[in-house]
Amino acid sequence: MKILMIGDVVGRPGRQIIRAYLPSVKAELQADFVVANGENASGGNGLTEKNARQLLSAPVDVLTMGNHVWRQKETRDYIDQYDRIVRPLNYPPGTPGQGYHVYDFKGLRIGVLNMSGQSFMDNLDSPFTAADQVVPKLLEASDLLLVDFHAETTSEKIAMGYYLDGQAAAVVGTHTHVQTADARILPKGTAYITDLGMTGPLNGVLGVKAEIILEQLQTKMPVRYEIERQMPWQLNGVLIDIDETTLKPRSIERVYKVFDEEDHPGL
Ligand SMILES: [Fe+2]
Ligand SMILES: [Fe+2]
């Protein structure tokens, strides 16, 4: 069984890639179950209910989130109605939404857990303590566990990979929007990558028009972010092959697809 985990879907380009190409990408990769990070899907910030529905019917099976989860004001009101959305677990108690969920999929129970890092991130509770509290019961309730660790620093993400090695089937990083080249199976069997990358515009700075970020960095004045809409666009993620007998990952491979205007007119 193959699991496709997709990096941060950014703005309209990201949504269009998922809506137009996810079925063919899934078929080509023979992917069964799809997890995508949706924290930047609506204008680069957060996830509206309309966009959540579009992505879930693409079909993405589960949307994970990150530090931008609350950027669309409506999210706190609708998130509890969607068991296919998980937001970082380590927000304070009482925060709307859920940090993990177990999905029944073709006879398998797939747990998905989302957590946020602490280094250069919002000041949330320790993800390691949060993992201690839920991972044992999640492992009992599921046949395999997929973790999206949304964090800035490579060190914190690699450390989390080792922390959950041998327990989670996969620990993948998100948030930096740049795919790392370190996809591998860790010593105790967990499939790992430091960052999945991003699904959205290839040019621009992490999804935003380059000239706007250059203006901000050069003038130190506030600017209004605008998503780069021009093609080429990119889809980034990993494909994890799970042995259905042992329920352990056999392999993890990077997915890095570029969609160009010439190949795909009309998008
Ligand atoms: Fe992001
Ligand atoms: Fe983020």
PDB file of C-alpha atoms and ligand atoms in Angstrom:
ATOM      1  CA  MET A   1       0.000   0.000   0.000  1.00  0.00           C
ATOM      2  CA  LYS A   2       1.312   3.402  -0.946  1.00  0.00           C
ATOM      3  CA  ILE A   3       0.857   6.650   0.915  1.00  0.00           C
ATOM      4  CA  LEU A   4       1.366  10.020  -0.744  1.00  0.00           C
ATOM      5  CA  MET A   5       2.168  12.865   1.630  1.00  0.00           C
ATOM      6  CA  ILE A   6       2.079  16.302   0.014  1.00  0.00           C
ATOM      7  CA  GLY A   7       3.809  19.489   1.203  1.00  0.00           C
ATOM      8  CA  ASP A   8       2.062  22.772   1.985  1.00  0.00           C
ATOM      9  CA  VAL A   9      -0.560  23.575  -0.661  1.00  0.00           C
ATOM     10  CA  VAL A  10      -0.122  27.296  -1.364  1.00  0.00           C
ATOM     11  CA  GLY A  11      -2.886  29.518  -2.695  1.00  0.00           C
ATOM     12  CA  ARG A  12      -4.771  29.090  -5.914  1.00  0.00           C
ATOM     13  CA  PRO A  13      -1.862  27.538  -7.837  1.00  0.00           C
ATOM     14  CA  GLY A  14      -1.564  24.857  -5.155  1.00  0.00           C
ATOM     15  CA  ARG A  15      -5.293  24.191  -5.108  1.00  0.00           C
ATOM     16  CA  GLN A  16      -5.456  24.011  -8.895  1.00  0.00           C
ATOM     17  CA  ILE A  17      -2.602  21.531  -9.024  1.00  0.00           C
ATOM     18  CA  ILE A  18      -4.405  19.313  -6.512  1.00  0.00           C
ATOM     19  CA  ARG A  19      -7.769  19.611  -8.230  1.00  0.00           C
ATOM     20  CA  ALA A  20      -6.480  19.187 -11.785  1.00  0.00           C
ATOM     21  CA  TYR A  21      -3.643  16.720 -11.294  1.00  0.00           C
ATOM     22  CA  LEU A  22      -4.038  14.752  -8.086  1.00  0.00           C
ATOM     23  CA  PRO A  23      -6.054  11.972  -9.788  1.00  0.00           C
ATOM     24  CA  SER A  24      -3.406  11.457 -12.484  1.00  0.00           C
ATOM     25  CA  VAL A  25      -0.495  11.790 -10.038  1.00  0.00           C
ATOM     26  CA  LYS A  26      -2.162   9.235  -7.762  1.00  0.00           C
ATOM     27  CA  ALA A  27      -2.664   6.857 -10.672  1.00  0.00           C
ATOM     28  CA  GLU A  28       0.907   7.272 -11.899  1.00  0.00           C
ATOM     29  CA  LEU A  29       2.387   6.674  -8.439  1.00  0.00           C
ATOM     30  CA  GLN A  30      -0.218   4.027  -7.560  1.00  0.00           C
ATOM     31  CA  ALA A  31      -0.894   5.952  -4.361  1.00  0.00           C
ATOM     32  CA  ASP A  32      -3.756   4.728  -2.189  1.00  0.00           C
ATOM     33  CA  PHE A  33      -3.999   7.222   0.668  1.00  0.00           C
ATOM     34  CA  VAL A  34      -3.218  10.939   0.405  1.00  0.00           C
ATOM     35  CA  VAL A  35      -2.317  13.368   3.178  1.00  0.00           C
ATOM     36  CA  ALA A  36      -1.692  17.032   2.280  1.00  0.00           C
ATOM     37  CA  ASN A  37      -0.754  20.016   4.388  1.00  0.00           C
ATOM     38  CA  GLY A  38      -3.417  22.697   3.882  1.00  0.00           C
ATOM     39  CA  GLU A  39      -2.238  25.544   6.129  1.00  0.00           C
ATOM     40  CA  ASN A  40      -1.537  27.909   3.207  1.00  0.00           C
ATOM     41  CA  ALA A  41      -4.278  26.852   0.799  1.00  0.00           C
ATOM     42  CA  SER A  42      -6.407  29.996   1.002  1.00  0.00           C
ATOM     43  CA  GLY A  43      -4.540  33.030  -0.320  1.00  0.00           C
ATOM     44  CA  GLY A  44      -1.386  31.656   1.298  1.00  0.00           C
ATOM     45  CA  ASN A  45      -2.835  31.950   4.802  1.00  0.00           C
ATOM     46  CA  GLY A  46      -5.053  29.363   6.418  1.00  0.00           C
ATOM     47  CA  LEU A  47      -7.865  27.302   4.967  1.00  0.00           C
ATOM     48  CA  THR A  48     -11.425  28.411   4.244  1.00  0.00           C
ATOM     49  CA  GLU A  49     -14.212  25.871   4.503  1.00  0.00           C
ATOM     50  CA  LYS A  50     -14.836  26.099   0.755  1.00  0.00           C
ATOM     51  CA  ASN A  51     -11.192  25.336  -0.012  1.00  0.00           C
ATOM     52  CA  ALA A  52     -11.130  22.520   2.550  1.00  0.00           C
ATOM     53  CA  ARG A  53     -14.074  20.900   0.783  1.00  0.00           C
ATOM     54  CA  GLN A  54     -12.423  21.320  -2.629  1.00  0.00           C
ATOM     55  CA  LEU A  55      -9.202  19.674  -1.496  1.00  0.00           C
ATOM     56  CA  LEU A  56     -10.970  16.867   0.381  1.00  0.00           C
ATOM     57  CA  SER A  57     -13.009  16.054  -2.717  1.00  0.00           C
ATOM     58  CA  ALA A  58      -9.910  16.130  -4.985  1.00  0.00           C
ATOM     59  CA  PRO A  59      -9.660  13.670  -3.190  1.00  0.00           C
ATOM     60  CA  VAL A  60      -7.151  14.352  -0.444  1.00  0.00           C
ATOM     61  CA  ASP A  61      -7.940  11.896   2.363  1.00  0.00           C
ATOM     62  CA  VAL A  62      -6.596  14.006   5.233  1.00  0.00           C
ATOM     63  CA  LEU A  63      -5.549  17.660   5.518  1.00  0.00           C
ATOM     64  CA  THR A  64      -2.933  18.534   8.120  1.00  0.00           C
ATOM     65  CA  MET A  65      -2.292  22.093   9.255  1.00  0.00           C
ATOM     66  CA  GLY A  66       0.357  24.281  10.907  1.00  0.00           C
ATOM     67  CA  ASN A  67       1.056  27.705  12.360  1.00  0.00           C
ATOM     68  CA  HIS A  68      -1.282  29.365   9.823  1.00  0.00           C
ATOM     69  CA  VAL A  69      -4.266  27.247  10.886  1.00  0.00           C
ATOM     70  CA  TRP A  70      -6.236  30.169  12.373  1.00  0.00           C
ATOM     71  CA  ARG A  71      -5.456  32.792   9.727  1.00  0.00           C
ATOM     72  CA  GLN A  72      -8.927  32.426   8.192  1.00  0.00           C
ATOM     73  CA  LYS A  73     -11.324  33.532  10.905  1.00  0.00           C
ATOM     74  CA  GLU A  74     -14.005  30.995   9.912  1.00  0.00           C
ATOM     75  CA  THR A  75     -11.719  27.999  10.579  1.00  0.00           C
ATOM     76  CA  ARG A  76     -12.341  27.979  14.350  1.00  0.00           C
ATOM     77  CA  ASP A  77     -16.087  27.716  13.625  1.00  0.00           C
ATOM     78  CA  TYR A  78     -16.070  24.918  11.046  1.00  0.00           C
ATOM     79  CA  ILE A  79     -13.020  22.801  11.959  1.00  0.00           C
ATOM     80  CA  ASP A  80     -14.854  20.596  14.472  1.00  0.00           C
ATOM     81  CA  GLN A  81     -17.209  19.406  11.734  1.00  0.00           C
ATOM     82  CA  TYR A  82     -14.368  17.876   9.692  1.00  0.00           C
ATOM     83  CA  ASP A  83     -12.779  14.726  11.033  1.00  0.00           C
ATOM     84  CA  ARG A  84     -10.511  14.708   7.952  1.00  0.00           C
ATOM     85  CA  ILE A  85      -8.687  17.848   9.132  1.00  0.00           C
ATOM     86  CA  VAL A  86      -6.057  17.682  11.881  1.00  0.00           C
ATOM     87  CA  ARG A  87      -4.284  20.735  13.344  1.00  0.00           C
ATOM     88  CA  PRO A  88      -1.187  20.791  15.549  1.00  0.00           C
ATOM     89  CA  LEU A  89      -1.841  18.806  18.704  1.00  0.00           C
ATOM     90  CA  ASN A  90       0.203  21.003  21.013  1.00  0.00           C
ATOM     91  CA  TYR A  91      -2.133  24.019  21.069  1.00  0.00           C
ATOM     92  CA  PRO A  92      -3.613  24.743  24.529  1.00  0.00           C
ATOM     93  CA  PRO A  93      -6.442  22.522  25.817  1.00  0.00           C
ATOM     94  CA  GLY A  94      -9.823  23.708  24.542  1.00  0.00           C
ATOM     95  CA  THR A  95      -8.500  24.819  21.133  1.00  0.00           C
ATOM     96  CA  PRO A  96     -11.001  23.937  18.377  1.00  0.00           C
ATOM     97  CA  GLY A  97     -10.213  20.989  16.124  1.00  0.00           C
ATOM     98  CA  GLN A  98      -8.238  17.810  16.781  1.00  0.00           C
ATOM     99  CA  GLY A  99      -4.531  17.000  16.811  1.00  0.00           C
ATOM    100  CA  TYR A 100      -4.937  13.442  15.535  1.00  0.00           C
ATOM    101  CA  HIS A 101      -7.509  11.039  14.165  1.00  0.00           C
ATOM    102  CA  VAL A 102      -7.653   7.384  13.122  1.00  0.00           C
ATOM    103  CA  TYR A 103      -9.154   6.653   9.691  1.00  0.00           C
ATOM    104  CA  ASP A 104     -10.529   3.351   8.473  1.00  0.00           C
ATOM    105  CA  PHE A 105      -9.097   2.799   5.029  1.00  0.00           C
ATOM    106  CA  LYS A 106      -9.474  -0.464   3.094  1.00  0.00           C
ATOM    107  CA  GLY A 107      -9.392  -2.524   6.265  1.00  0.00           C
ATOM    108  CA  LEU A 108      -6.463  -0.639   7.768  1.00  0.00           C
ATOM    109  CA  ARG A 109      -6.604   1.838  10.629  1.00  0.00           C
ATOM    110  CA  ILE A 110      -4.410   4.776   9.682  1.00  0.00           C
ATOM    111  CA  GLY A 111      -3.590   7.279  12.422  1.00  0.00           C
ATOM    112  CA  VAL A 112      -2.599  10.802  11.407  1.00  0.00           C
ATOM    113  CA  LEU A 113      -0.960  13.100  13.950  1.00  0.00           C
ATOM    114  CA  ASN A 114      -0.032  16.760  13.388  1.00  0.00           C
ATOM    115  CA  MET A 115       2.306  18.641  15.740  1.00  0.00           C
ATOM    116  CA  SER A 116       4.114  21.967  15.690  1.00  0.00           C
ATOM    117  CA  GLY A 117       7.752  22.565  16.561  1.00  0.00           C
ATOM    118  CA  GLN A 118       8.888  25.192  19.048  1.00  0.00           C
ATOM    119  CA  SER A 119      12.121  26.594  17.575  1.00  0.00           C
ATOM    120  CA  PHE A 120      11.367  29.871  15.745  1.00  0.00           C
ATOM    121  CA  MET A 121       7.678  29.006  15.929  1.00  0.00           C
ATOM    122  CA  ASP A 122       4.670  30.052  18.053  1.00  0.00           C
ATOM    123  CA  ASN A 123       5.231  29.330  21.718  1.00  0.00           C
ATOM    124  CA  LEU A 124       3.208  26.120  21.970  1.00  0.00           C
ATOM    125  CA  ASP A 125       3.621  23.225  24.406  1.00  0.00           C
ATOM    126  CA  SER A 126       6.502  20.796  23.848  1.00  0.00           C
ATOM    127  CA  PRO A 127       5.723  18.483  20.931  1.00  0.00           C
ATOM    128  CA  PHE A 128       7.765  15.764  22.642  1.00  0.00           C
ATOM    129  CA  THR A 129       5.576  15.892  25.749  1.00  0.00           C
ATOM    130  CA  ALA A 130       2.491  16.060  23.533  1.00  0.00           C
ATOM    131  CA  ALA A 131       3.705  12.972  21.634  1.00  0.00           C
ATOM    132  CA  ASP A 132       4.284  11.127  24.937  1.00  0.00           C
ATOM    133  CA  GLN A 133       0.676  11.754  25.878  1.00  0.00           C
ATOM    134  CA  VAL A 134      -0.967  10.479  22.689  1.00  0.00           C
ATOM    135  CA  VAL A 135       1.374   8.217  20.716  1.00  0.00           C
ATOM    136  CA  PRO A 136       0.983   5.085  22.922  1.00  0.00           C
ATOM    137  CA  LYS A 137      -2.807   5.150  22.650  1.00  0.00           C
ATOM    138  CA  LEU A 138      -2.649   6.076  18.952  1.00  0.00           C
ATOM    139  CA  LEU A 139      -0.421   3.068  18.287  1.00  0.00           C
ATOM    140  CA  GLU A 140      -2.996   0.854  19.980  1.00  0.00           C
ATOM    141  CA  ALA A 141      -5.858   2.361  18.013  1.00  0.00           C
ATOM    142  CA  SER A 142      -4.150   2.256  14.606  1.00  0.00           C
ATOM    143  CA  ASP A 143      -2.240  -0.137  12.371  1.00  0.00           C
ATOM    144  CA  LEU A 144       0.090   2.567  11.162  1.00  0.00           C
ATOM    145  CA  LEU A 145       0.781   6.096  12.270  1.00  0.00           C
ATOM    146  CA  LEU A 146       1.670   9.032  10.014  1.00  0.00           C
ATOM    147  CA  VAL A 147       3.088  12.175  11.620  1.00  0.00           C
ATOM    148  CA  ASP A 148       3.263  15.639  10.038  1.00  0.00           C
ATOM    149  CA  PHE A 149       5.709  17.612  12.186  1.00  0.00           C
ATOM    150  CA  HIS A 150       5.317  21.253  11.227  1.00  0.00           C
ATOM    151  CA  ALA A 151       8.523  22.947  12.278  1.00  0.00           C
ATOM    152  CA  GLU A 152      11.163  25.416  11.178  1.00  0.00           C
ATOM    153  CA  THR A 153      14.504  23.945  12.161  1.00  0.00           C
ATOM    154  CA  THR A 154      16.051  20.889  10.580  1.00  0.00           C
ATOM    155  CA  SER A 155      17.468  19.848  13.971  1.00  0.00           C
ATOM    156  CA  GLU A 156      14.104  19.803  15.762  1.00  0.00           C
ATOM    157  CA  LYS A 157      12.563  17.823  12.909  1.00  0.00           C
ATOM    158  CA  ILE A 158      15.372  15.276  12.713  1.00  0.00           C
ATOM    159  CA  ALA A 159      15.202  14.888  16.511  1.00  0.00           C
ATOM    160  CA  MET A 160      11.468  14.169  16.299  1.00  0.00           C
ATOM    161  CA  GLY A 161      12.180  11.593  13.601  1.00  0.00           C
ATOM    162  CA  TYR A 162      14.473   9.729  16.005  1.00  0.00           C
ATOM    163  CA  TYR A 163      12.055  10.234  18.910  1.00  0.00           C
ATOM    164  CA  LEU A 164       9.284   8.407  17.057  1.00  0.00           C
ATOM    165  CA  ASP A 165      11.552   6.022  15.106  1.00  0.00           C
ATOM    166  CA  GLY A 166      10.179   2.503  15.273  1.00  0.00           C
ATOM    167  CA  GLN A 167       6.790   3.761  16.472  1.00  0.00           C
ATOM    168  CA  ALA A 168       5.399   5.915  13.657  1.00  0.00           C
ATOM    169  CA  ALA A 169       5.347   4.485  10.130  1.00  0.00           C
ATOM    170  CA  ALA A 170       6.299   7.947   8.895  1.00  0.00           C
ATOM    171  CA  VAL A 171       7.494  11.250  10.321  1.00  0.00           C
ATOM    172  CA  VAL A 172       7.522  13.987   7.702  1.00  0.00           C
ATOM    173  CA  GLY A 173       8.382  17.630   8.187  1.00  0.00           C
ATOM    174  CA  THR A 174       6.452  20.563   6.739  1.00  0.00           C
ATOM    175  CA  HIS A 175       6.538  24.387   7.013  1.00  0.00           C
ATOM    176  CA  THR A 176       9.746  25.482   5.262  1.00  0.00           C
ATOM    177  CA  HIS A 177       8.218  25.038   1.770  1.00  0.00           C
ATOM    178  CA  VAL A 178      11.564  23.739   0.495  1.00  0.00           C
ATOM    179  CA  GLN A 179      11.959  20.000  -0.062  1.00  0.00           C
ATOM    180  CA  THR A 180      14.950  18.408   1.633  1.00  0.00           C
ATOM    181  CA  ALA A 181      17.011  15.620   0.028  1.00  0.00           C
ATOM    182  CA  ASP A 182      17.152  13.360   3.095  1.00  0.00           C
ATOM    183  CA  ALA A 183      14.195  11.005   2.609  1.00  0.00           C
ATOM    184  CA  ARG A 184      15.185   7.670   4.144  1.00  0.00           C
ATOM    185  CA  ILE A 185      14.187   4.860   6.451  1.00  0.00           C
ATOM    186  CA  LEU A 186      15.524   5.588   9.964  1.00  0.00           C
ATOM    187  CA  PRO A 187      17.407   2.841  11.904  1.00  0.00           C
ATOM    188  CA  LYS A 188      14.314   1.450  13.652  1.00  0.00           C
ATOM    189  CA  GLY A 189      12.158   1.514  10.535  1.00  0.00           C
ATOM    190  CA  THR A 190      10.331   4.861  10.359  1.00  0.00           C
ATOM    191  CA  ALA A 191      10.114   6.585   6.967  1.00  0.00           C
ATOM    192  CA  TYR A 192      11.444  10.107   7.370  1.00  0.00           C
ATOM    193  CA  ILE A 193      12.031  13.382   5.511  1.00  0.00           C
ATOM    194  CA  THR A 194      12.907  16.735   7.060  1.00  0.00           C
ATOM    195  CA  ASP A 195      10.587  18.702   4.756  1.00  0.00           C
ATOM    196  CA  LEU A 196       8.125  17.665   2.071  1.00  0.00           C
ATOM    197  CA  GLY A 197       8.411  21.017   0.285  1.00  0.00           C
ATOM    198  CA  MET A 198       5.471  22.902  -1.142  1.00  0.00           C
ATOM    199  CA  THR A 199       2.737  22.576  -3.723  1.00  0.00           C
ATOM    200  CA  GLY A 200       2.264  25.876  -5.528  1.00  0.00           C
ATOM    201  CA  PRO A 201       4.286  28.303  -7.627  1.00  0.00           C
ATOM    202  CA  LEU A 202       7.826  27.199  -8.495  1.00  0.00           C
ATOM    203  CA  ASN A 203       9.064  30.769  -8.819  1.00  0.00           C
ATOM    204  CA  GLY A 204       8.612  33.330  -6.056  1.00  0.00           C
ATOM    205  CA  VAL A 205       9.803  33.091  -2.459  1.00  0.00           C
ATOM    206  CA  LEU A 206       8.047  30.246  -0.617  1.00  0.00           C
ATOM    207  CA  GLY A 207       4.932  31.000  -2.707  1.00  0.00           C
ATOM    208  CA  VAL A 208       4.994  34.801  -2.534  1.00  0.00           C
ATOM    209  CA  LYS A 209       5.972  37.024  -5.496  1.00  0.00           C
ATOM    210  CA  ALA A 210       9.754  37.481  -5.324  1.00  0.00           C
ATOM    211  CA  GLU A 211       9.637  41.262  -5.905  1.00  0.00           C
ATOM    212  CA  ILE A 212       7.440  41.742  -2.829  1.00  0.00           C
ATOM    213  CA  ILE A 213       9.791  39.796  -0.568  1.00  0.00           C
ATOM    214  CA  LEU A 214      12.777  41.634  -2.064  1.00  0.00           C
ATOM    215  CA  GLU A 215      11.064  44.965  -1.342  1.00  0.00           C
ATOM    216  CA  GLN A 216      10.402  43.887   2.245  1.00  0.00           C
ATOM    217  CA  LEU A 217      13.951  42.724   2.816  1.00  0.00           C
ATOM    218  CA  GLN A 218      15.519  45.778   1.214  1.00  0.00           C
ATOM    219  CA  THR A 219      13.295  48.537   2.661  1.00  0.00           C
ATOM    220  CA  LYS A 220      12.357  46.899   6.000  1.00  0.00           C
ATOM    221  CA  MET A 221       8.887  48.334   5.468  1.00  0.00           C
ATOM    222  CA  PRO A 222       5.633  46.361   5.767  1.00  0.00           C
ATOM    223  CA  VAL A 223       4.372  44.892   2.505  1.00  0.00           C
ATOM    224  CA  ARG A 224       1.269  43.042   1.428  1.00  0.00           C
ATOM    225  CA  TYR A 225       2.029  39.456   0.400  1.00  0.00           C
ATOM    226  CA  GLU A 226       0.713  38.314  -2.959  1.00  0.00           C
ATOM    227  CA  ILE A 227       0.890  34.752  -4.217  1.00  0.00           C
ATOM    228  CA  GLU A 228       2.940  34.197  -7.373  1.00  0.00           C
ATOM    229  CA  ARG A 229       0.400  32.892  -9.874  1.00  0.00           C
ATOM    230  CA  GLN A 230       2.521  32.374 -12.976  1.00  0.00           C
ATOM    231  CA  MET A 231       3.485  28.887 -14.061  1.00  0.00           C
ATOM    232  CA  PRO A 232       5.595  26.807 -13.674  1.00  0.00           C
ATOM    233  CA  TRP A 233       4.022  25.266 -10.605  1.00  0.00           C
ATOM    234  CA  GLN A 234       5.274  22.401  -8.462  1.00  0.00           C
ATOM    235  CA  LEU A 235       3.904  19.494  -6.473  1.00  0.00           C
ATOM    236  CA  ASN A 236       6.225  18.272  -3.693  1.00  0.00           C
ATOM    237  CA  GLY A 237       5.895  15.354  -1.330  1.00  0.00           C
ATOM    238  CA  VAL A 238       6.918  11.791  -0.673  1.00  0.00           C
ATOM    239  CA  LEU A 239       5.596   8.385  -1.623  1.00  0.00           C
ATOM    240  CA  ILE A 240       5.843   5.795   1.146  1.00  0.00           C
ATOM    241  CA  ASP A 241       5.457   2.122   0.310  1.00  0.00           C
ATOM    242  CA  ILE A 242       4.057   0.140   3.251  1.00  0.00           C
ATOM    243  CA  ASP A 243       4.457  -3.626   3.468  1.00  0.00           C
ATOM    244  CA  GLU A 244       0.920  -4.799   4.171  1.00  0.00           C
ATOM    245  CA  THR A 245       2.073  -7.859   6.106  1.00  0.00           C
ATOM    246  CA  THR A 246       4.493  -6.211   8.503  1.00  0.00           C
ATOM    247  CA  LEU A 247       2.877  -2.733   8.259  1.00  0.00           C
ATOM    248  CA  LYS A 248       6.400  -1.297   8.078  1.00  0.00           C
ATOM    249  CA  PRO A 249       7.596   1.077   5.373  1.00  0.00           C
ATOM    250  CA  ARG A 250       9.618  -0.570   2.619  1.00  0.00           C
ATOM    251  CA  SER A 251      10.718   2.687   1.034  1.00  0.00           C
ATOM    252  CA  ILE A 252      10.244   6.448   0.945  1.00  0.00           C
ATOM    253  CA  GLU A 253      10.796   8.346  -2.263  1.00  0.00           C
ATOM    254  CA  ARG A 254      10.661  12.050  -2.940  1.00  0.00           C
ATOM    255  CA  VAL A 255       7.992  13.339  -5.306  1.00  0.00           C
ATOM    256  CA  TYR A 256       8.890  16.565  -7.103  1.00  0.00           C
ATOM    257  CA  LYS A 257       6.742  17.405 -10.091  1.00  0.00           C
ATOM    258  CA  VAL A 258       6.788  20.558 -12.170  1.00  0.00           C
ATOM    259  CA  PHE A 259       3.812  21.668 -14.245  1.00  0.00           C
ATOM    260  CA  ASP A 260       4.596  23.987 -17.122  1.00  0.00           C
ATOM    261  CA  GLU A 261       2.329  26.063 -19.312  1.00  0.00           C
ATOM    262  CA  GLU A 262       3.507  24.301 -22.458  1.00  0.00           C
ATOM    263  CA  ASP A 263       2.673  20.864 -21.053  1.00  0.00           C
ATOM    264  CA  HIS A 264      -0.542  21.932 -19.420  1.00  0.00           C
ATOM    265  CA  PRO A 265      -2.188  24.786 -21.305  1.00  0.00           C
ATOM    266  CA  GLY A 266      -5.296  26.285 -19.810  1.00  0.00           C
ATOM    267  CA  LEU A 267      -4.406  26.062 -16.137  1.00  0.00           C
TER     268      LEU A 267
HETATM  269 FE    FE B   1       3.368  26.495   5.087  1.00  0.00          FE
HETATM  270 FE    FE B   2       3.851  26.879   8.457  1.00  0.00          FE
END
